[in-house]
PDB file of C-alpha atoms in Angstrom:
ATOM      1  CA  GLY A   1     -24.202  11.119 -20.924  1.00  0.00           C
ATOM      2  CA  GLN A   2     -25.895  14.336 -20.757  1.00  0.00           C
ATOM      3  CA  GLN A   3     -23.676  17.649 -21.515  1.00  0.00           C
ATOM      4  CA  LEU A   4     -24.424  21.426 -21.404  1.00  0.00           C
ATOM      5  CA  ASN A   5     -22.544  23.608 -23.715  1.00  0.00           C
ATOM      6  CA  GLN A   6     -21.864  27.190 -22.035  1.00  0.00           C
ATOM      7  CA  SER A   7     -20.505  29.780 -23.924  1.00  0.00           C
ATOM      8  CA  PRO A   8     -18.877  32.030 -24.075  1.00  0.00           C
ATOM      9  CA  GLN A   9     -15.851  30.622 -22.138  1.00  0.00           C
ATOM     10  CA  SER A  10     -15.017  34.099 -20.696  1.00  0.00           C
ATOM     11  CA  MET A  11     -15.793  37.793 -21.375  1.00  0.00           C
ATOM     12  CA  PHE A  12     -13.726  41.050 -21.112  1.00  0.00           C
ATOM     13  CA  ILE A  13     -16.100  43.839 -20.900  1.00  0.00           C
ATOM     14  CA  GLN A  14     -16.231  47.631 -20.112  1.00  0.00           C
ATOM     15  CA  GLU A  15     -18.436  48.759 -16.769  1.00  0.00           C
ATOM     16  CA  GLY A  16     -21.555  49.426 -18.238  1.00  0.00           C
ATOM     17  CA  GLU A  17     -21.753  47.254 -21.243  1.00  0.00           C
ATOM     18  CA  ASP A  18     -24.451  44.608 -21.309  1.00  0.00           C
ATOM     19  CA  VAL A  19     -23.786  40.916 -20.762  1.00  0.00           C
ATOM     20  CA  SER A  20     -25.437  37.814 -22.658  1.00  0.00           C
ATOM     21  CA  MET A  21     -24.278  34.289 -22.204  1.00  0.00           C
ATOM     22  CA  ASN A  22     -26.284  30.806 -22.847  1.00  0.00           C
ATOM     23  CA  CYS A  23     -26.382  27.185 -22.267  1.00  0.00           C
ATOM     24  CA  THR A  24     -27.456  24.585 -24.762  1.00  0.00           C
ATOM     25  CA  SER A  25     -28.187  21.136 -23.915  1.00  0.00           C
ATOM     26  CA  SER A  26     -28.985  17.912 -26.435  1.00  0.00           C
ATOM     27  CA  SER A  27     -31.660  16.811 -24.245  1.00  0.00           C
ATOM     28  CA  ILE A  28     -34.683  18.580 -22.538  1.00  0.00           C
ATOM     29  CA  PHE A  29     -34.431  19.710 -18.863  1.00  0.00           C
ATOM     30  CA  ASN A  30     -37.344  20.651 -16.564  1.00  0.00           C
ATOM     31  CA  THR A  31     -35.371  23.257 -14.489  1.00  0.00           C
ATOM     32  CA  TRP A  32     -32.451  25.435 -15.361  1.00  0.00           C
ATOM     33  CA  LEU A  33     -30.612  27.262 -12.756  1.00  0.00           C
ATOM     34  CA  TRP A  34     -27.920  30.069 -13.016  1.00  0.00           C
ATOM     35  CA  TYR A  35     -25.247  30.462 -10.550  1.00  0.00           C
ATOM     36  CA  LYS A  36     -22.137  32.988  -9.648  1.00  0.00           C
ATOM     37  CA  GLN A  37     -19.088  31.923  -7.873  1.00  0.00           C
ATOM     38  CA  ASP A  38     -16.613  34.679  -6.571  1.00  0.00           C
ATOM     39  CA  PRO A  39     -13.275  33.443  -6.126  1.00  0.00           C
ATOM     40  CA  GLY A  40     -12.360  30.932  -3.046  1.00  0.00           C
ATOM     41  CA  GLU A  41     -16.479  30.962  -2.594  1.00  0.00           C
ATOM     42  CA  GLY A  42     -19.282  28.396  -3.392  1.00  0.00           C
ATOM     43  CA  PRO A  43     -22.036  28.838  -6.280  1.00  0.00           C
ATOM     44  CA  VAL A  44     -24.617  31.270  -5.185  1.00  0.00           C
ATOM     45  CA  LEU A  45     -27.782  30.791  -6.943  1.00  0.00           C
ATOM     46  CA  LEU A  46     -28.896  33.672  -9.068  1.00  0.00           C
ATOM     47  CA  ILE A  47     -31.994  32.781 -10.745  1.00  0.00           C
ATOM     48  CA  ALA A  48     -33.936  29.296 -11.097  1.00  0.00           C
ATOM     49  CA  LEU A  49     -36.454  28.564 -14.085  1.00  0.00           C
ATOM     50  CA  TYR A  50     -38.645  26.214 -13.910  1.00  0.00           C
ATOM     51  CA  LYS A  51     -41.320  26.544 -17.106  1.00  0.00           C
ATOM     52  CA  ALA A  52     -40.313  26.428 -20.792  1.00  0.00           C
ATOM     53  CA  GLY A  53     -40.547  30.181 -22.052  1.00  0.00           C
ATOM     54  CA  GLU A  54     -40.382  31.442 -18.577  1.00  0.00           C
ATOM     55  CA  LEU A  55     -38.496  35.026 -18.501  1.00  0.00           C
ATOM     56  CA  THR A  56     -37.590  35.969 -15.018  1.00  0.00           C
ATOM     57  CA  SER A  57     -35.444  38.974 -13.640  1.00  0.00           C
ATOM     58  CA  ASN A  58     -33.455  39.825 -10.457  1.00  0.00           C
ATOM     59  CA  GLY A  59     -32.208  42.908 -10.352  1.00  0.00           C
ATOM     60  CA  ARG A  60     -30.140  43.740 -13.578  1.00  0.00           C
ATOM     61  CA  LEU A  61     -30.017  39.875 -14.116  1.00  0.00           C
ATOM     62  CA  THR A  62     -32.379  38.392 -16.767  1.00  0.00           C
ATOM     63  CA  ALA A  63     -32.828  34.615 -17.526  1.00  0.00           C
ATOM     64  CA  GLN A  64     -35.118  32.766 -19.803  1.00  0.00           C
ATOM     65  CA  PHE A  65     -36.142  29.224 -19.904  1.00  0.00           C
ATOM     66  CA  GLY A  66     -36.044  28.377 -23.792  1.00  0.00           C
ATOM     67  CA  ILE A  67     -39.233  27.152 -25.155  1.00  0.00           C
ATOM     68  CA  THR A  68     -37.685  24.130 -26.580  1.00  0.00           C
ATOM     69  CA  ARG A  69     -36.296  23.425 -22.957  1.00  0.00           C
ATOM     70  CA  LYS A  70     -33.206  22.518 -24.535  1.00  0.00           C
ATOM     71  CA  ASP A  71     -31.245  26.183 -23.878  1.00  0.00           C
ATOM     72  CA  SER A  72     -31.552  29.108 -21.504  1.00  0.00           C
ATOM     73  CA  PHE A  73     -29.676  32.320 -21.295  1.00  0.00           C
ATOM     74  CA  LEU A  74     -28.433  35.090 -18.712  1.00  0.00           C
ATOM     75  CA  ASN A  75     -28.090  38.465 -19.351  1.00  0.00           C
ATOM     76  CA  ILE A  76     -26.563  41.160 -16.970  1.00  0.00           C
ATOM     77  CA  SER A  77     -27.414  44.779 -17.865  1.00  0.00           C
ATOM     78  CA  ALA A  78     -25.222  47.558 -16.964  1.00  0.00           C
ATOM     79  CA  SER A  79     -22.367  45.663 -15.636  1.00  0.00           C
ATOM     80  CA  ILE A  80     -20.223  46.942 -12.541  1.00  0.00           C
ATOM     81  CA  PRO A  81     -17.066  45.949 -11.454  1.00  0.00           C
ATOM     82  CA  SER A  82     -18.935  43.639  -8.531  1.00  0.00           C
ATOM     83  CA  ASP A  83     -20.334  41.131 -11.452  1.00  0.00           C
ATOM     84  CA  VAL A  84     -16.788  39.918 -12.186  1.00  0.00           C
ATOM     85  CA  GLY A  85     -16.911  36.121 -11.195  1.00  0.00           C
ATOM     86  CA  ILE A  86     -17.622  32.475 -12.661  1.00  0.00           C
ATOM     87  CA  TYR A  87     -21.262  32.254 -14.048  1.00  0.00           C
ATOM     88  CA  PHE A  88     -22.367  28.594 -14.323  1.00  0.00           C
ATOM     89  CA  CYS A  89     -25.653  27.332 -15.916  1.00  0.00           C
ATOM     90  CA  ALA A  90     -27.017  23.911 -14.339  1.00  0.00           C
ATOM     91  CA  GLY A  91     -30.092  21.886 -15.946  1.00  0.00           C
ATOM     92  CA  GLN A  92     -32.244  19.189 -14.323  1.00  0.00           C
ATOM     93  CA  SER A  93     -33.763  15.993 -16.436  1.00  0.00           C
ATOM     94  CA  ARG A  94     -35.647  13.663 -15.737  1.00  0.00           C
ATOM     95  CA  GLN A  95     -33.295  11.025 -16.281  1.00  0.00           C
ATOM     96  CA  ALA A  96     -30.607  12.560 -14.088  1.00  0.00           C
ATOM     97  CA  GLY A  97     -33.417  12.832 -10.883  1.00  0.00           C
ATOM     98  CA  THR A  98     -32.305  15.126  -8.254  1.00  0.00           C
ATOM     99  CA  ALA A  99     -28.753  15.378  -9.715  1.00  0.00           C
ATOM    100  CA  LEU A 100     -27.535  18.563 -11.588  1.00  0.00           C
ATOM    101  CA  ILE A 101     -25.788  18.767 -14.965  1.00  0.00           C
ATOM    102  CA  PHE A 102     -23.300  21.614 -14.985  1.00  0.00           C
ATOM    103  CA  GLY A 103     -21.860  23.917 -17.692  1.00  0.00           C
ATOM    104  CA  LYS A 104     -18.157  24.492 -17.508  1.00  0.00           C
ATOM    105  CA  GLY A 105     -18.997  28.374 -16.603  1.00  0.00           C
ATOM    106  CA  THR A 106     -18.336  31.820 -18.451  1.00  0.00           C
ATOM    107  CA  THR A 107     -15.674  33.992 -16.459  1.00  0.00           C
ATOM    108  CA  LEU A 108     -16.838  37.350 -16.681  1.00  0.00           C
ATOM    109  CA  SER A 109     -13.932  40.225 -16.188  1.00  0.00           C
ATOM    110  CA  VAL A 110     -15.157  43.693 -15.627  1.00  0.00           C
ATOM    111  CA  SER A 111     -13.099  46.765 -16.370  1.00  0.00           C
ATOM    112  CA  SER A 112     -13.563  50.301 -14.962  1.00  0.00           C
TER     113      SER A 112
ATOM    114  CA  ASP B   1     -32.520  32.033   4.195  1.00  0.00           C
ATOM    115  CA  VAL B   2     -31.135  28.775   2.870  1.00  0.00           C
ATOM    116  CA  LYS B   3     -28.031  28.252   4.834  1.00  0.00           C
ATOM    117  CA  VAL B   4     -25.465  25.421   4.397  1.00  0.00           C
ATOM    118  CA  THR B   5     -21.957  25.659   6.097  1.00  0.00           C
ATOM    119  CA  GLN B   6     -19.231  23.340   5.741  1.00  0.00           C
ATOM    120  CA  SER B   7     -16.633  22.718   8.333  1.00  0.00           C
ATOM    121  CA  SER B   8     -13.420  24.169   7.105  1.00  0.00           C
ATOM    122  CA  ARG B   9     -12.346  26.727   4.326  1.00  0.00           C
ATOM    123  CA  TYR B  10      -8.998  25.500   4.087  1.00  0.00           C
ATOM    124  CA  LEU B  11      -7.655  22.279   4.935  1.00  0.00           C
ATOM    125  CA  VAL B  12      -3.923  20.780   4.563  1.00  0.00           C
ATOM    126  CA  LYS B  13      -3.473  16.682   5.008  1.00  0.00           C
ATOM    127  CA  ARG B  14      -0.734  14.731   4.217  1.00  0.00           C
ATOM    128  CA  THR B  15      -0.875  11.615   1.887  1.00  0.00           C
ATOM    129  CA  GLY B  16      -2.331   8.626   3.240  1.00  0.00           C
ATOM    130  CA  GLU B  17      -4.308  10.659   6.160  1.00  0.00           C
ATOM    131  CA  LYS B  18      -8.263  10.029   6.592  1.00  0.00           C
ATOM    132  CA  VAL B  19      -9.808  13.469   5.837  1.00  0.00           C
ATOM    133  CA  PHE B  20     -13.353  14.131   7.221  1.00  0.00           C
ATOM    134  CA  LEU B  21     -15.062  16.953   5.705  1.00  0.00           C
ATOM    135  CA  GLU B  22     -18.571  17.843   7.181  1.00  0.00           C
ATOM    136  CA  CYS B  23     -21.460  19.751   5.737  1.00  0.00           C
ATOM    137  CA  VAL B  24     -24.583  21.266   7.743  1.00  0.00           C
ATOM    138  CA  GLN B  25     -27.766  22.375   5.989  1.00  0.00           C
ATOM    139  CA  ASP B  26     -30.442  24.012   8.397  1.00  0.00           C
ATOM    140  CA  MET B  27     -33.381  24.086   5.677  1.00  0.00           C
ATOM    141  CA  ASP B  28     -34.667  20.706   6.613  1.00  0.00           C
ATOM    142  CA  HIS B  29     -33.593  19.414   3.113  1.00  0.00           C
ATOM    143  CA  GLU B  30     -33.802  15.963   1.906  1.00  0.00           C
ATOM    144  CA  ASN B  31     -31.313  15.692  -0.380  1.00  0.00           C
ATOM    145  CA  MET B  32     -27.481  16.522  -0.274  1.00  0.00           C
ATOM    146  CA  PHE B  33     -24.784  16.479  -2.597  1.00  0.00           C
ATOM    147  CA  TRP B  34     -20.957  16.585  -2.515  1.00  0.00           C
ATOM    148  CA  TYR B  35     -18.934  17.733  -5.533  1.00  0.00           C
ATOM    149  CA  ARG B  36     -15.344  18.673  -6.317  1.00  0.00           C
ATOM    150  CA  GLN B  37     -13.902  21.500  -8.405  1.00  0.00           C
ATOM    151  CA  ASP B  38     -11.142  21.559 -10.615  1.00  0.00           C
ATOM    152  CA  PRO B  39     -10.043  23.712 -13.363  1.00  0.00           C
ATOM    153  CA  GLY B  40     -11.297  23.231 -16.737  1.00  0.00           C
ATOM    154  CA  LEU B  41     -13.276  20.169 -15.313  1.00  0.00           C
ATOM    155  CA  GLY B  42     -15.848  22.149 -13.636  1.00  0.00           C
ATOM    156  CA  LEU B  43     -18.317  20.495 -10.922  1.00  0.00           C
ATOM    157  CA  ARG B  44     -18.118  17.077 -10.654  1.00  0.00           C
ATOM    158  CA  LEU B  45     -20.856  14.989  -8.219  1.00  0.00           C
ATOM    159  CA  ILE B  46     -18.683  12.546  -5.969  1.00  0.00           C
ATOM    160  CA  TYR B  47     -21.646  11.280  -4.094  1.00  0.00           C
ATOM    161  CA  PHE B  48     -25.248  12.218  -3.019  1.00  0.00           C
ATOM    162  CA  SER B  49     -27.789  10.984  -0.348  1.00  0.00           C
ATOM    163  CA  TYR B  50     -31.682  11.518  -0.710  1.00  0.00           C
ATOM    164  CA  ASP B  51     -32.557  10.485   2.962  1.00  0.00           C
ATOM    165  CA  VAL B  52     -30.646   9.663   6.394  1.00  0.00           C
ATOM    166  CA  LYS B  53     -28.262   6.676   5.843  1.00  0.00           C
ATOM    167  CA  MET B  54     -28.989   6.200   2.219  1.00  0.00           C
ATOM    168  CA  LYS B  55     -26.215   7.234  -0.084  1.00  0.00           C
ATOM    169  CA  GLU B  56     -25.974   7.284  -3.767  1.00  0.00           C
ATOM    170  CA  LYS B  57     -22.685   7.095  -6.414  1.00  0.00           C
ATOM    171  CA  GLY B  58     -22.164  10.274  -8.274  1.00  0.00           C
ATOM    172  CA  ASP B  59     -19.595  10.204 -11.455  1.00  0.00           C
ATOM    173  CA  ILE B  60     -16.456  10.122  -9.513  1.00  0.00           C
ATOM    174  CA  PRO B  61     -16.811   8.168  -6.367  1.00  0.00           C
ATOM    175  CA  GLU B  62     -13.725   6.450  -6.282  1.00  0.00           C
ATOM    176  CA  GLY B  63     -11.387   7.097  -2.859  1.00  0.00           C
ATOM    177  CA  TYR B  64     -14.521   8.723  -1.239  1.00  0.00           C
ATOM    178  CA  SER B  65     -17.019   7.342   1.146  1.00  0.00           C
ATOM    179  CA  VAL B  66     -20.246   9.394   3.032  1.00  0.00           C
ATOM    180  CA  SER B  67     -21.803   9.184   5.888  1.00  0.00           C
ATOM    181  CA  ARG B  68     -25.913  10.769   6.644  1.00  0.00           C
ATOM    182  CA  GLU B  69     -26.708   9.803   9.949  1.00  0.00           C
ATOM    183  CA  LYS B  70     -28.657  13.088  10.585  1.00  0.00           C
ATOM    184  CA  LYS B  71     -30.823  14.697   8.119  1.00  0.00           C
ATOM    185  CA  GLU B  72     -28.984  17.822   8.433  1.00  0.00           C
ATOM    186  CA  ARG B  73     -25.053  16.512   8.049  1.00  0.00           C
ATOM    187  CA  PHE B  74     -23.342  14.986   5.113  1.00  0.00           C
ATOM    188  CA  SER B  75     -19.953  13.911   5.870  1.00  0.00           C
ATOM    189  CA  LEU B  76     -17.454  13.077   3.061  1.00  0.00           C
ATOM    190  CA  ILE B  77     -14.579  10.819   3.675  1.00  0.00           C
ATOM    191  CA  LEU B  78     -11.399  10.221   2.106  1.00  0.00           C
ATOM    192  CA  GLU B  79     -10.031   7.060   3.459  1.00  0.00           C
ATOM    193  CA  SER B  80      -6.510   8.036   2.527  1.00  0.00           C
ATOM    194  CA  ALA B  81      -5.674  11.159   0.742  1.00  0.00           C
ATOM    195  CA  SER B  82      -3.823  11.326  -2.047  1.00  0.00           C
ATOM    196  CA  THR B  83      -2.046  14.086  -3.849  1.00  0.00           C
ATOM    197  CA  ASN B  84      -4.751  14.036  -6.541  1.00  0.00           C
ATOM    198  CA  GLN B  85      -7.516  14.630  -4.360  1.00  0.00           C
ATOM    199  CA  THR B  86      -6.004  18.159  -3.782  1.00  0.00           C
ATOM    200  CA  SER B  87      -9.588  19.970  -4.904  1.00  0.00           C
ATOM    201  CA  MET B  88     -12.439  22.382  -4.201  1.00  0.00           C
ATOM    202  CA  TYR B  89     -14.665  20.369  -2.249  1.00  0.00           C
ATOM    203  CA  LEU B  90     -18.261  21.834  -2.011  1.00  0.00           C
ATOM    204  CA  CYS B  91     -21.728  20.617  -0.294  1.00  0.00           C
ATOM    205  CA  ALA B  92     -25.177  21.445  -1.503  1.00  0.00           C
ATOM    206  CA  SER B  93     -28.576  20.286  -0.127  1.00  0.00           C
ATOM    207  CA  SER B  94     -32.128  20.206  -2.022  1.00  0.00           C
ATOM    208  CA  SER B  95     -35.501  19.714  -1.368  1.00  0.00           C
ATOM    209  CA  PRO B  96     -38.437  18.500  -3.264  1.00  0.00           C
ATOM    210  CA  ILE B  97     -40.557  21.036  -2.384  1.00  0.00           C
ATOM    211  CA  LEU B  98     -38.329  23.513  -3.690  1.00  0.00           C
ATOM    212  CA  ALA B  99     -37.987  22.035  -7.194  1.00  0.00           C
ATOM    213  CA  ASN B 100     -34.816  20.072  -5.980  1.00  0.00           C
ATOM    214  CA  THR B 101     -33.076  23.712  -6.557  1.00  0.00           C
ATOM    215  CA  GLN B 102     -29.694  22.947  -5.117  1.00  0.00           C
ATOM    216  CA  TYR B 103     -27.731  25.571  -2.465  1.00  0.00           C
ATOM    217  CA  PHE B 104     -24.256  25.200  -2.137  1.00  0.00           C
ATOM    218  CA  GLY B 105     -21.787  25.804   0.977  1.00  0.00           C
ATOM    219  CA  PRO B 106     -18.615  28.298   0.657  1.00  0.00           C
ATOM    220  CA  GLY B 107     -16.636  25.202  -0.313  1.00  0.00           C
ATOM    221  CA  THR B 108     -13.505  23.828   1.507  1.00  0.00           C
ATOM    222  CA  ARG B 109     -10.050  23.948  -0.110  1.00  0.00           C
ATOM    223  CA  LEU B 110      -8.460  20.641   0.443  1.00  0.00           C
ATOM    224  CA  THR B 111      -4.505  20.484  -0.365  1.00  0.00           C
ATOM    225  CA  VAL B 112      -3.204  16.974   0.200  1.00  0.00           C
ATOM    226  CA  LEU B 113       0.647  16.987   0.190  1.00  0.00           C
TER     227      LEU B 113
END
């Protein structure tokens, strides 16, 4: 079946540093989504990408839909303590229909 | 703002009990989903529904059933709860009008003793 490889699995950074994480797939996706999940809470949508090459920002967050349609990255600039959490990528393909394929998540820790 | 609510944040049940998890969305979304989330396994799709009274099995439907009698409400049923169903359960909804982007509820942490 379709799989998403998300890396890194975890990151430990200092407040103020920039962060980059990415997802790659063996198959083409029509949509890439990035979510953040705080402990004990549901995932919250950060950025949605719908076109190959699309670059979208949401405050200090920037995400891009890779031109091959098989990858996406998320950057966080000038990290702050409240950025701590698990970041998930998710992709949607024609094969999967309305269902999403999820990455395993990147756990971000920020020390002040 | 899209709002997806789940009936309980925390639930403790005994083995063999019948368990109902309720999910309600207020955005008139056609599609609704139930996932479970376990450490190291990520999010796994249990069931989804693309219309009232319609349901489709996801990746791990065994031991679960669902009900969608109204567009805004999607229920997950554990017919006879077992300890291996202890997990975080997440509901989501989406609409083709919004490119099927999924929005999640806050989750229900279920413990089966």
